[in-house]
PDB file of C-alpha atoms in Angstrom:
ATOM      1  CA  MET A   1     -13.180  -0.257  18.740  1.00 42.00           C
ATOM      2  CA  SER A   2     -11.758  -1.766  21.897  1.00 43.00           C
ATOM      3  CA  THR A   3      -9.894   0.556  24.224  1.00 43.00           C
ATOM      4  CA  ARG A   4      -8.251  -2.175  26.257  1.00 44.00           C
ATOM      5  CA  PRO A   5      -4.747  -1.234  27.460  1.00 42.00           C
ATOM      6  CA  LYS A   6      -2.169  -2.597  25.069  1.00 45.00           C
ATOM      7  CA  GLN A   7       0.384  -5.157  26.095  1.00 47.00           C
ATOM      8  CA  MET A   8       3.444  -3.608  27.714  1.00 48.00           C
ATOM      9  CA  ARG A   9       6.897  -5.012  27.064  1.00 49.00           C
ATOM     10  CA  PRO A  10       8.391  -6.648  30.171  1.00 52.00           C
ATOM     11  CA  SER A  11      11.231  -4.997  32.049  1.00 56.00           C
ATOM     12  CA  ARG A  12      14.708  -6.399  31.581  1.00 60.00           C
ATOM     13  CA  PRO A  13      17.939  -6.365  33.573  1.00 64.00           C
ATOM     14  CA  PRO A  14      20.306  -3.473  32.819  1.00 70.00           C
ATOM     15  CA  ASP A  15      22.883  -3.769  30.056  1.00 78.00           C
ATOM     16  CA  PRO A  16      26.588  -4.228  30.864  1.00 88.00           C
ATOM     17  CA  ASN A  17      28.383  -0.943  31.461  1.00 92.00           C
ATOM     18  CA  LEU A  18      30.789  -0.269  28.565  1.00 95.00           C
ATOM     19  CA  THR A  19      32.514   2.738  30.135  1.00 96.00           C
ATOM     20  CA  GLY A  20      36.220   2.677  29.252  1.00 96.00           C
ATOM     21  CA  GLN A  21      35.781   0.414  26.228  1.00 96.00           C
ATOM     22  CA  THR A  22      36.261   1.374  22.575  1.00 96.00           C
ATOM     23  CA  LEU A  23      33.731   1.096  19.742  1.00 95.00           C
ATOM     24  CA  GLY A  24      35.176   1.905  16.339  1.00 92.00           C
ATOM     25  CA  ASN A  25      37.269   5.020  16.863  1.00 94.00           C
ATOM     26  CA  VAL A  26      35.364   6.110  19.969  1.00 97.00           C
ATOM     27  CA  VAL A  27      36.377   5.614  23.602  1.00 97.00           C
ATOM     28  CA  LEU A  28      33.273   5.442  25.803  1.00 97.00           C
ATOM     29  CA  LEU A  29      33.736   7.778  28.771  1.00 97.00           C
ATOM     30  CA  GLU A  30      30.480   7.631  30.739  1.00 96.00           C
ATOM     31  CA  LYS A  31      26.868   6.520  30.488  1.00 94.00           C
ATOM     32  CA  ILE A  32      24.565   9.510  30.022  1.00 90.00           C
ATOM     33  CA  GLY A  33      21.201   7.938  29.222  1.00 83.00           C
ATOM     34  CA  GLU A  34      19.272   4.696  28.943  1.00 81.00           C
ATOM     35  CA  GLY A  35      15.908   3.760  27.449  1.00 70.00           C
ATOM     36  CA  SER A  36      13.954   1.070  25.650  1.00 63.00           C
ATOM     37  CA  MET A  37      15.815   1.669  22.392  1.00 67.00           C
ATOM     38  CA  GLY A  38      19.374   1.534  23.775  1.00 79.00           C
ATOM     39  CA  THR A  39      21.981   3.084  26.079  1.00 90.00           C
ATOM     40  CA  VAL A  40      23.749   6.363  25.304  1.00 92.00           C
ATOM     41  CA  TYR A  41      27.354   7.119  26.256  1.00 96.00           C
ATOM     42  CA  ARG A  42      29.491  10.213  26.134  1.00 96.00           C
ATOM     43  CA  GLY A  43      32.570   9.334  24.084  1.00 97.00           C
ATOM     44  CA  TYR A  44      35.702  10.698  22.464  1.00 97.00           C
ATOM     45  CA  GLN A  45      36.316  10.083  18.764  1.00 96.00           C
ATOM     46  CA  THR A  46      40.068   9.713  18.626  1.00 95.00           C
ATOM     47  CA  ASN A  47      40.586   9.947  14.860  1.00 94.00           C
ATOM     48  CA  LEU A  48      38.777  13.317  14.681  1.00 94.00           C
ATOM     49  CA  SER A  49      39.599  14.572  18.203  1.00 96.00           C
ATOM     50  CA  ARG A  50      36.047  15.426  19.162  1.00 96.00           C
ATOM     51  CA  SER A  51      33.471  14.597  21.807  1.00 96.00           C
ATOM     52  CA  VAL A  52      30.505  12.562  20.608  1.00 96.00           C
ATOM     53  CA  ALA A  53      27.562  10.545  21.893  1.00 95.00           C
ATOM     54  CA  VAL A  54      27.243   6.817  21.176  1.00 95.00           C
ATOM     55  CA  LYS A  55      23.970   4.894  21.211  1.00 91.00           C
ATOM     56  CA  VAL A  56      24.385   1.161  21.885  1.00 93.00           C
ATOM     57  CA  VAL A  57      21.931  -1.725  21.797  1.00 88.00           C
ATOM     58  CA  PHE A  58      22.928  -5.300  22.714  1.00 88.00           C
ATOM     59  CA  SER A  59      21.731  -8.076  20.437  1.00 83.00           C
ATOM     60  CA  ASN A  60      20.063  -9.885  23.352  1.00 80.00           C
ATOM     61  CA  ARG A  61      17.693  -6.895  23.661  1.00 73.00           C
ATOM     62  CA  PHE A  62      16.254  -7.494  20.199  1.00 70.00           C
ATOM     63  CA  ASP A  63      12.676  -8.726  20.102  1.00 66.00           C
ATOM     64  CA  ARG A  64       9.760  -8.357  17.743  1.00 56.00           C
ATOM     65  CA  LEU A  65       9.637  -4.599  18.349  1.00 57.00           C
ATOM     66  CA  ILE A  66      13.331  -3.715  18.599  1.00 64.00           C
ATOM     67  CA  THR A  67      15.250  -5.500  15.846  1.00 70.00           C
ATOM     68  CA  ALA A  68      18.639  -5.099  14.250  1.00 76.00           C
ATOM     69  CA  GLU A  69      16.976  -3.808  11.102  1.00 76.00           C
ATOM     70  CA  ARG A  70      15.037  -1.179  13.002  1.00 74.00           C
ATOM     71  CA  PHE A  71      18.134   0.017  14.817  1.00 78.00           C
ATOM     72  CA  ARG A  72      19.761   0.475  11.400  1.00 82.00           C
ATOM     73  CA  GLN A  73      16.644   2.281  10.232  1.00 80.00           C
ATOM     74  CA  GLU A  74      16.845   4.730  13.112  1.00 79.00           C
ATOM     75  CA  ALA A  75      20.432   5.592  12.195  1.00 84.00           C
ATOM     76  CA  GLU A  76      19.482   5.918   8.534  1.00 87.00           C
ATOM     77  CA  ILE A  77      16.412   8.064   9.224  1.00 86.00           C
ATOM     78  CA  VAL A  78      18.266  10.509  11.467  1.00 86.00           C
ATOM     79  CA  ALA A  79      21.312  10.606   9.158  1.00 88.00           C
ATOM     80  CA  ASN A  80      19.013  11.844   6.389  1.00 90.00           C
ATOM     81  CA  LEU A  81      17.294  14.499   8.503  1.00 92.00           C
ATOM     82  CA  GLU A  82      19.492  17.558   8.080  1.00 92.00           C
ATOM     83  CA  HIS A  83      18.068  20.117  10.472  1.00 95.00           C
ATOM     84  CA  PRO A  84      19.922  22.321  12.977  1.00 94.00           C
ATOM     85  CA  ASN A  85      17.615  21.189  15.797  1.00 95.00           C
ATOM     86  CA  ILE A  86      17.908  17.433  15.128  1.00 94.00           C
ATOM     87  CA  VAL A  87      20.902  15.494  16.444  1.00 90.00           C
ATOM     88  CA  SER A  88      23.329  14.478  13.644  1.00 90.00           C
ATOM     89  CA  ILE A  89      24.528  10.897  12.994  1.00 89.00           C
ATOM     90  CA  PHE A  90      28.220  10.401  12.145  1.00 92.00           C
ATOM     91  CA  GLU A  91      28.833   6.651  11.988  1.00 90.00           C
ATOM     92  CA  PHE A  92      27.140   3.252  12.287  1.00 90.00           C
ATOM     93  CA  GLY A  93      28.834   0.037  13.441  1.00 91.00           C
ATOM     94  CA  GLU A  94      28.248  -3.566  14.499  1.00 90.00           C
ATOM     95  CA  LYS A  95      29.963  -6.159  16.683  1.00 91.00           C
ATOM     96  CA  PRO A  96      28.914  -9.771  17.352  1.00 88.00           C
ATOM     97  CA  ASP A  97      26.967  -8.855  20.490  1.00 89.00           C
ATOM     98  CA  LEU A  98      25.857  -5.270  19.839  1.00 91.00           C
ATOM     99  CA  MET A  99      25.153  -2.485  17.367  1.00 90.00           C
ATOM    100  CA  PHE A 100      25.921   1.210  17.778  1.00 93.00           C
ATOM    101  CA  PHE A 101      25.911   4.552  16.097  1.00 91.00           C
ATOM    102  CA  VAL A 102      27.973   7.646  16.791  1.00 94.00           C
ATOM    103  CA  MET A 103      26.161  10.969  16.883  1.00 92.00           C
ATOM    104  CA  GLN A 104      26.459  14.622  17.767  1.00 92.00           C
ATOM    105  CA  LEU A 105      26.942  15.297  21.473  1.00 93.00           C
ATOM    106  CA  VAL A 106      24.494  17.944  22.640  1.00 89.00           C
ATOM    107  CA  ASP A 107      25.899  19.994  25.521  1.00 82.00           C
ATOM    108  CA  GLY A 108      22.596  20.558  27.217  1.00 87.00           C
ATOM    109  CA  ILE A 109      20.230  18.742  29.514  1.00 91.00           C
ATOM    110  CA  SER A 110      16.929  17.093  28.796  1.00 92.00           C
ATOM    111  CA  MET A 111      13.816  19.214  29.121  1.00 94.00           C
ATOM    112  CA  GLY A 112      12.756  16.814  31.890  1.00 93.00           C
ATOM    113  CA  SER A 113      15.911  17.548  33.916  1.00 93.00           C
ATOM    114  CA  TRP A 114      15.604  21.258  33.193  1.00 94.00           C
ATOM    115  CA  LEU A 115      12.012  21.346  34.476  1.00 93.00           C
ATOM    116  CA  ARG A 116      12.961  19.386  37.594  1.00 94.00           C
ATOM    117  CA  ASN A 117      15.786  21.839  38.277  1.00 93.00           C
ATOM    118  CA  ARG A 118      13.413  24.789  37.861  1.00 90.00           C
ATOM    119  CA  LYS A 119      11.053  23.370  40.475  1.00 90.00           C
ATOM    120  CA  ARG A 120      13.849  23.654  43.062  1.00 90.00           C
ATOM    121  CA  HIS A 121      14.466  27.375  42.453  1.00 89.00           C
ATOM    122  CA  PRO A 122      14.382  29.315  45.751  1.00 90.00           C
ATOM    123  CA  ILE A 123      12.168  32.026  44.206  1.00 88.00           C
ATOM    124  CA  PRO A 124       8.656  30.599  43.664  1.00 84.00           C
ATOM    125  CA  ARG A 125       7.849  32.679  40.556  1.00 82.00           C
ATOM    126  CA  LYS A 126      10.930  31.272  38.818  1.00 85.00           C
ATOM    127  CA  ARG A 127       9.963  27.651  39.327  1.00 87.00           C
ATOM    128  CA  ARG A 128       8.112  27.693  36.002  1.00 91.00           C
ATOM    129  CA  PRO A 129       9.413  29.050  32.686  1.00 93.00           C
ATOM    130  CA  GLU A 130       8.010  32.368  31.513  1.00 93.00           C
ATOM    131  CA  LEU A 131       5.536  32.230  28.633  1.00 95.00           C
ATOM    132  CA  ALA A 132       8.043  33.854  26.264  1.00 94.00           C
ATOM    133  CA  GLU A 133      10.508  31.028  26.923  1.00 95.00           C
ATOM    134  CA  ILE A 134       7.829  28.365  26.471  1.00 96.00           C
ATOM    135  CA  ILE A 135       6.850  29.894  23.132  1.00 96.00           C
ATOM    136  CA  ASN A 136      10.478  30.040  22.014  1.00 96.00           C
ATOM    137  CA  ILE A 137      10.888  26.331  22.794  1.00 97.00           C
ATOM    138  CA  SER A 138       7.536  25.606  21.121  1.00 97.00           C
ATOM    139  CA  ARG A 139       8.582  27.296  17.877  1.00 97.00           C
ATOM    140  CA  GLN A 140      11.848  25.359  17.657  1.00 97.00           C
ATOM    141  CA  CYS A 141      10.101  22.028  18.288  1.00 98.00           C
ATOM    142  CA  LEU A 142       7.387  22.824  15.759  1.00 98.00           C
ATOM    143  CA  ASP A 143      10.021  23.704  13.158  1.00 98.00           C
ATOM    144  CA  VAL A 144      11.627  20.282  13.702  1.00 97.00           C
ATOM    145  CA  LEU A 145       8.292  18.466  13.492  1.00 97.00           C
ATOM    146  CA  GLN A 146       7.211  20.307  10.363  1.00 97.00           C
ATOM    147  CA  TYR A 147      10.514  19.396   8.696  1.00 97.00           C
ATOM    148  CA  ALA A 148      10.248  15.726   9.757  1.00 95.00           C
ATOM    149  CA  HIS A 149       6.573  15.371   8.875  1.00 95.00           C
ATOM    150  CA  GLU A 150       7.126  16.812   5.406  1.00 94.00           C
ATOM    151  CA  ARG A 151       9.563  13.915   4.934  1.00 91.00           C
ATOM    152  CA  LYS A 152       6.994  11.368   6.160  1.00 89.00           C
ATOM    153  CA  VAL A 153       8.772  10.835   9.497  1.00 91.00           C
ATOM    154  CA  VAL A 154       6.583  10.849  12.614  1.00 91.00           C
ATOM    155  CA  HIS A 155       8.653  10.865  15.804  1.00 92.00           C
ATOM    156  CA  ARG A 156       6.057   9.042  17.985  1.00 89.00           C
ATOM    157  CA  ASP A 157       7.849   9.661  21.291  1.00 90.00           C
ATOM    158  CA  ILE A 158       7.952  13.413  21.889  1.00 95.00           C
ATOM    159  CA  LYS A 159       8.459  13.934  25.620  1.00 95.00           C
ATOM    160  CA  PRO A 160      10.704  16.084  27.851  1.00 95.00           C
ATOM    161  CA  GLU A 161      13.447  13.435  27.983  1.00 92.00           C
ATOM    162  CA  ASN A 162      13.748  13.525  24.166  1.00 92.00           C
ATOM    163  CA  ILE A 163      14.108  17.300  23.960  1.00 95.00           C
ATOM    164  CA  MET A 164      17.547  18.618  24.861  1.00 94.00           C
ATOM    165  CA  TYR A 165      17.831  22.244  25.958  1.00 94.00           C
ATOM    166  CA  ILE A 166      20.803  24.580  26.213  1.00 91.00           C
ATOM    167  CA  GLU A 167      19.373  27.329  28.411  1.00 88.00           C
ATOM    168  CA  LYS A 168      22.121  29.919  27.841  1.00 88.00           C
ATOM    169  CA  GLN A 169      21.639  29.694  24.074  1.00 91.00           C
ATOM    170  CA  ARG A 170      17.861  29.120  24.307  1.00 92.00           C
ATOM    171  CA  ARG A 171      18.441  26.244  21.892  1.00 94.00           C
ATOM    172  CA  VAL A 172      16.466  23.016  21.482  1.00 96.00           C
ATOM    173  CA  THR A 173      17.598  19.713  19.960  1.00 95.00           C
ATOM    174  CA  VAL A 174      15.132  16.865  19.368  1.00 94.00           C
ATOM    175  CA  THR A 175      16.574  13.383  19.893  1.00 89.00           C
ATOM    176  CA  ASP A 176      15.643   9.681  19.779  1.00 85.00           C
ATOM    177  CA  PHE A 177      13.804   8.901  16.550  1.00 83.00           C
ATOM    178  CA  GLY A 178      13.903   5.198  17.409  1.00 71.00           C
ATOM    179  CA  LEU A 179      10.139   4.764  17.492  1.00 71.00           C
ATOM    180  CA  ALA A 180       9.805   6.528  14.152  1.00 73.00           C
ATOM    181  CA  SER A 181      11.833   3.760  12.543  1.00 57.00           C
ATOM    182  CA  ALA A 182      10.159   1.004  14.528  1.00 52.00           C
ATOM    183  CA  TYR A 183       6.651   1.885  13.430  1.00 52.00           C
ATOM    184  CA  GLN A 184       7.461   1.927   9.723  1.00 53.00           C
ATOM    185  CA  SER A 185       7.718  -1.847   9.440  1.00 52.00           C
ATOM    186  CA  MET A 186       5.384  -3.062  12.199  1.00 53.00           C
ATOM    187  CA  ASN A 187       2.882  -5.756  11.357  1.00 51.00           C
ATOM    188  CA  ALA A 188      -0.612  -6.071  12.815  1.00 49.00           C
ATOM    189  CA  ALA A 189       0.451  -8.394  15.644  1.00 45.00           C
ATOM    190  CA  GLU A 190       3.186  -6.019  16.742  1.00 48.00           C
ATOM    191  CA  LYS A 191       0.694  -3.194  17.142  1.00 47.00           C
ATOM    192  CA  ALA A 192      -0.423  -4.898  20.350  1.00 44.00           C
ATOM    193  CA  PHE A 193       2.636  -3.156  21.756  1.00 50.00           C
ATOM    194  CA  VAL A 194       2.008   0.523  22.410  1.00 49.00           C
ATOM    195  CA  LEU A 195       4.701   2.882  21.224  1.00 59.00           C
ATOM    196  CA  GLY A 196       5.231   6.052  23.175  1.00 68.00           C
ATOM    197  CA  SER A 197       5.230   7.259  26.771  1.00 83.00           C
ATOM    198  CA  PRO A 198       1.946   7.054  28.724  1.00 86.00           C
ATOM    199  CA  LEU A 199       1.929  10.649  29.971  1.00 91.00           C
ATOM    200  CA  TYR A 200       2.530  12.131  26.512  1.00 94.00           C
ATOM    201  CA  VAL A 201       0.967   9.650  24.091  1.00 92.00           C
ATOM    202  CA  SER A 202      -1.936  10.736  21.882  1.00 93.00           C
ATOM    203  CA  PRO A 203      -5.326   8.965  22.122  1.00 93.00           C
ATOM    204  CA  GLU A 204      -4.982   7.411  18.666  1.00 92.00           C
ATOM    205  CA  GLN A 205      -1.504   6.130  19.465  1.00 89.00           C
ATOM    206  CA  ALA A 206      -2.730   4.676  22.769  1.00 88.00           C
ATOM    207  CA  ARG A 207      -5.270   2.670  20.773  1.00 87.00           C
ATOM    208  CA  GLY A 208      -2.540   1.304  18.500  1.00 82.00           C
ATOM    209  CA  GLU A 209      -3.971   3.020  15.420  1.00 85.00           C
ATOM    210  CA  GLU A 210      -2.058   4.337  12.435  1.00 84.00           C
ATOM    211  CA  VAL A 211      -0.801   7.780  13.374  1.00 89.00           C
ATOM    212  CA  ASP A 212       0.300  10.886  11.555  1.00 92.00           C
ATOM    213  CA  GLY A 213       1.982  14.120  12.543  1.00 95.00           C
ATOM    214  CA  ARG A 214      -0.965  15.166  14.694  1.00 96.00           C
ATOM    215  CA  ALA A 215       0.105  12.564  17.258  1.00 95.00           C
ATOM    216  CA  ASP A 216       3.460  14.346  17.641  1.00 96.00           C
ATOM    217  CA  LEU A 217       1.671  17.689  17.991  1.00 98.00           C
ATOM    218  CA  PHE A 218      -0.498  16.293  20.797  1.00 97.00           C
ATOM    219  CA  SER A 219       2.592  14.970  22.595  1.00 97.00           C
ATOM    220  CA  LEU A 220       4.328  18.331  22.201  1.00 98.00           C
ATOM    221  CA  ALA A 221       1.234  20.047  23.628  1.00 98.00           C
ATOM    222  CA  CYS A 222       1.503  17.774  26.692  1.00 97.00           C
ATOM    223  CA  VAL A 223       5.082  18.988  27.130  1.00 98.00           C
ATOM    224  CA  LEU A 224       3.936  22.622  26.803  1.00 98.00           C
ATOM    225  CA  LEU A 225       1.193  22.046  29.376  1.00 97.00           C
ATOM    226  CA  GLU A 226       3.757  20.595  31.769  1.00 97.00           C
ATOM    227  CA  MET A 227       6.058  23.569  31.224  1.00 96.00           C
ATOM    228  CA  THR A 228       3.172  25.983  31.807  1.00 96.00           C
ATOM    229  CA  LEU A 229       2.064  24.454  35.102  1.00 95.00           C
ATOM    230  CA  GLY A 230       5.234  22.785  36.333  1.00 93.00           C
ATOM    231  CA  PHE A 231       3.438  19.423  36.279  1.00 93.00           C
ATOM    232  CA  LEU A 232       1.093  17.390  34.103  1.00 93.00           C
ATOM    233  CA  PRO A 233      -2.456  17.459  35.501  1.00 94.00           C
ATOM    234  CA  VAL A 234      -3.224  13.739  35.383  1.00 90.00           C
ATOM    235  CA  LYS A 235      -4.245  11.268  38.047  1.00 85.00           C
ATOM    236  CA  VAL A 236      -1.411   9.236  39.519  1.00 78.00           C
ATOM    237  CA  GLU A 237      -2.151   5.811  38.072  1.00 79.00           C
ATOM    238  CA  ARG A 238      -0.425   2.770  36.630  1.00 81.00           C
ATOM    239  CA  PRO A 239       0.763   3.234  33.008  1.00 78.00           C
ATOM    240  CA  GLU A 240      -1.846   0.751  31.767  1.00 77.00           C
ATOM    241  CA  LYS A 241      -4.647   2.835  33.312  1.00 82.00           C
ATOM    242  CA  ILE A 242      -3.220   6.031  31.832  1.00 83.00           C
ATOM    243  CA  PHE A 243      -3.187   4.386  28.398  1.00 80.00           C
ATOM    244  CA  ARG A 244      -6.791   3.253  28.839  1.00 83.00           C
ATOM    245  CA  THR A 245      -7.952   6.712  29.909  1.00 84.00           C
ATOM    246  CA  ARG A 246      -6.078   8.371  27.058  1.00 87.00           C
ATOM    247  CA  ALA A 247      -7.408   5.917  24.488  1.00 85.00           C
ATOM    248  CA  LYS A 248     -11.038   6.763  25.274  1.00 84.00           C
ATOM    249  CA  GLU A 249     -10.740  10.191  23.580  1.00 75.00           C
ATOM    250  CA  SER A 250     -12.328  11.567  26.724  1.00 79.00           C
ATOM    251  CA  PRO A 251     -12.079  15.172  27.917  1.00 76.00           C
ATOM    252  CA  ASP A 252     -11.074  13.828  31.342  1.00 81.00           C
ATOM    253  CA  MET A 253      -7.638  12.801  30.045  1.00 88.00           C
ATOM    254  CA  PHE A 254      -6.440  15.640  32.271  1.00 92.00           C
ATOM    255  CA  THR A 255      -7.759  16.777  35.645  1.00 93.00           C
ATOM    256  CA  GLY A 256      -8.472  20.270  34.333  1.00 93.00           C
ATOM    257  CA  THR A 257      -7.278  22.946  31.926  1.00 94.00           C
ATOM    258  CA  ALA A 258      -4.155  24.986  32.519  1.00 96.00           C
ATOM    259  CA  LYS A 259      -6.222  27.955  33.719  1.00 96.00           C
ATOM    260  CA  GLU A 260      -8.283  25.806  36.071  1.00 96.00           C
ATOM    261  CA  HIS A 261      -5.063  24.790  37.779  1.00 95.00           C
ATOM    262  CA  LEU A 262      -3.379  28.205  37.632  1.00 95.00           C
ATOM    263  CA  ALA A 263      -5.646  31.235  37.375  1.00 95.00           C
ATOM    264  CA  SER A 264      -2.848  33.543  36.178  1.00 94.00           C
ATOM    265  CA  ILE A 265      -2.541  31.683  32.863  1.00 95.00           C
ATOM    266  CA  PRO A 266      -3.661  34.053  30.058  1.00 96.00           C
ATOM    267  CA  ASP A 267      -6.926  33.084  28.372  1.00 96.00           C
ATOM    268  CA  PHE A 268      -5.300  33.032  24.932  1.00 96.00           C
ATOM    269  CA  TRP A 269      -2.633  30.551  26.051  1.00 97.00           C
ATOM    270  CA  ASN A 270      -5.182  28.375  27.812  1.00 97.00           C
ATOM    271  CA  GLY A 271      -7.244  28.286  24.613  1.00 97.00           C
ATOM    272  CA  PHE A 272      -4.209  27.420  22.497  1.00 98.00           C
ATOM    273  CA  LEU A 273      -3.356  24.486  24.755  1.00 98.00           C
ATOM    274  CA  GLN A 274      -6.951  23.262  24.809  1.00 97.00           C
ATOM    275  CA  LYS A 275      -7.080  23.111  21.024  1.00 97.00           C
ATOM    276  CA  ALA A 276      -3.671  21.431  20.811  1.00 98.00           C
ATOM    277  CA  LEU A 277      -4.826  18.828  23.358  1.00 97.00           C
ATOM    278  CA  ALA A 278      -8.234  18.095  21.858  1.00 96.00           C
ATOM    279  CA  PRO A 279      -9.017  14.379  22.317  1.00 94.00           C
ATOM    280  CA  LYS A 280     -10.136  13.970  18.683  1.00 94.00           C
ATOM    281  CA  ARG A 281      -7.330  14.639  16.214  1.00 95.00           C
ATOM    282  CA  ALA A 282      -9.734  16.309  13.769  1.00 96.00           C
ATOM    283  CA  ASP A 283     -10.250  19.043  16.398  1.00 96.00           C
ATOM    284  CA  ARG A 284      -6.534  19.772  16.879  1.00 97.00           C
ATOM    285  CA  PHE A 285      -4.120  21.795  14.783  1.00 98.00           C
ATOM    286  CA  GLN A 286      -3.854  19.766  11.580  1.00 97.00           C
ATOM    287  CA  ASP A 287      -0.136  20.179  10.987  1.00 97.00           C
ATOM    288  CA  ALA A 288       2.910  21.783  12.550  1.00 98.00           C
ATOM    289  CA  GLY A 289       2.823  24.736  10.154  1.00 98.00           C
ATOM    290  CA  ILE A 290      -0.738  25.607  11.160  1.00 98.00           C
ATOM    291  CA  MET A 291       0.152  25.270  14.837  1.00 98.00           C
ATOM    292  CA  MET A 292       3.181  27.529  14.314  1.00 97.00           C
ATOM    293  CA  GLU A 293       1.050  30.121  12.532  1.00 97.00           C
ATOM    294  CA  ALA A 294      -1.466  30.098  15.379  1.00 97.00           C
ATOM    295  CA  LEU A 295       1.381  30.565  17.861  1.00 95.00           C
ATOM    296  CA  ASP A 296       2.826  33.486  15.901  1.00 95.00           C
ATOM    297  CA  ASN A 297      -0.606  35.115  15.717  1.00 95.00           C
ATOM    298  CA  LEU A 298      -0.905  34.903  19.505  1.00 93.00           C
ATOM    299  CA  VAL A 299       2.482  36.571  19.890  1.00 92.00           C
ATOM    300  CA  ALA A 300       1.527  39.365  17.491  1.00 93.00           C
ATOM    301  CA  ILE A 301      -1.972  39.983  18.867  1.00 94.00           C
ATOM    302  CA  HIS A 302      -1.187  39.734  22.579  1.00 90.00           C
ATOM    303  CA  GLY A 303       2.282  41.253  22.542  1.00 86.00           C
ATOM    304  CA  VAL A 304       4.157  38.303  24.050  1.00 85.00           C
ATOM    305  CA  PRO A 305       7.865  39.276  24.093  1.00 79.00           C
ATOM    306  CA  MET A 306      10.164  37.101  21.989  1.00 76.00           C
ATOM    307  CA  ILE A 307      13.511  35.829  23.286  1.00 73.00           C
TER     308      ILE A 307
END
């Protein structure tokens, strides 16, 4: 099978800023996020007197990957996933030039922002999360993925920016199931477009193959590796090169194991990450429940404190 880098969708100019405008019963207060599947605003739902988030996509952004039907599918998929660690959908709406849905506002920051903030801590030993905190985050994410996978939903874009974290509550919320909906109705030609983020994508997803829940588990393991080290041990390369390297199912996807980069990493945690990041999916944890069980066994055997 060819491992050529897949075609990347071209960049586009930014969307108009809708701050101050009203969609349905929601006044848009400020832009809080933007990605390939739409722009997210903080808003205020006047008829229910509550703060919400609103995801907006303009019709001129639709192409053969992002379509009106797939945007509806994302809203429908998430609305039917009732889990305390998955963002809730409240309302869906359309206008001539855009579509939107109103969802739960999570009062946290993305895992990406949280990790960047940690790196600036004045005390060096606090610039990385402690193992107990990483395991706590891992368990919450695995619980979400097990729930979604049992309902035949594969997220396909697990990365720090799609994991919200409220540090004081030690609470995780998984967001942005847009690629889950997109993949469900892709045809063969559309699979020339890679779904996912280069640094976190699984080898099989980088090749444009059919994927299952093991792809999400690989992506989550990349996030855990980044939390463990404070960085992802990959060569600084163009996204296309990262995709090509990842697609080869080669052990050199990373520049070394966690322990090779940081000697203080416990052997048991290094081994857990190595299995979770195995290039061949048959060598990884086969589902989220098995990965959770392995994690719990590590906690019990090695006495990792729970938080």
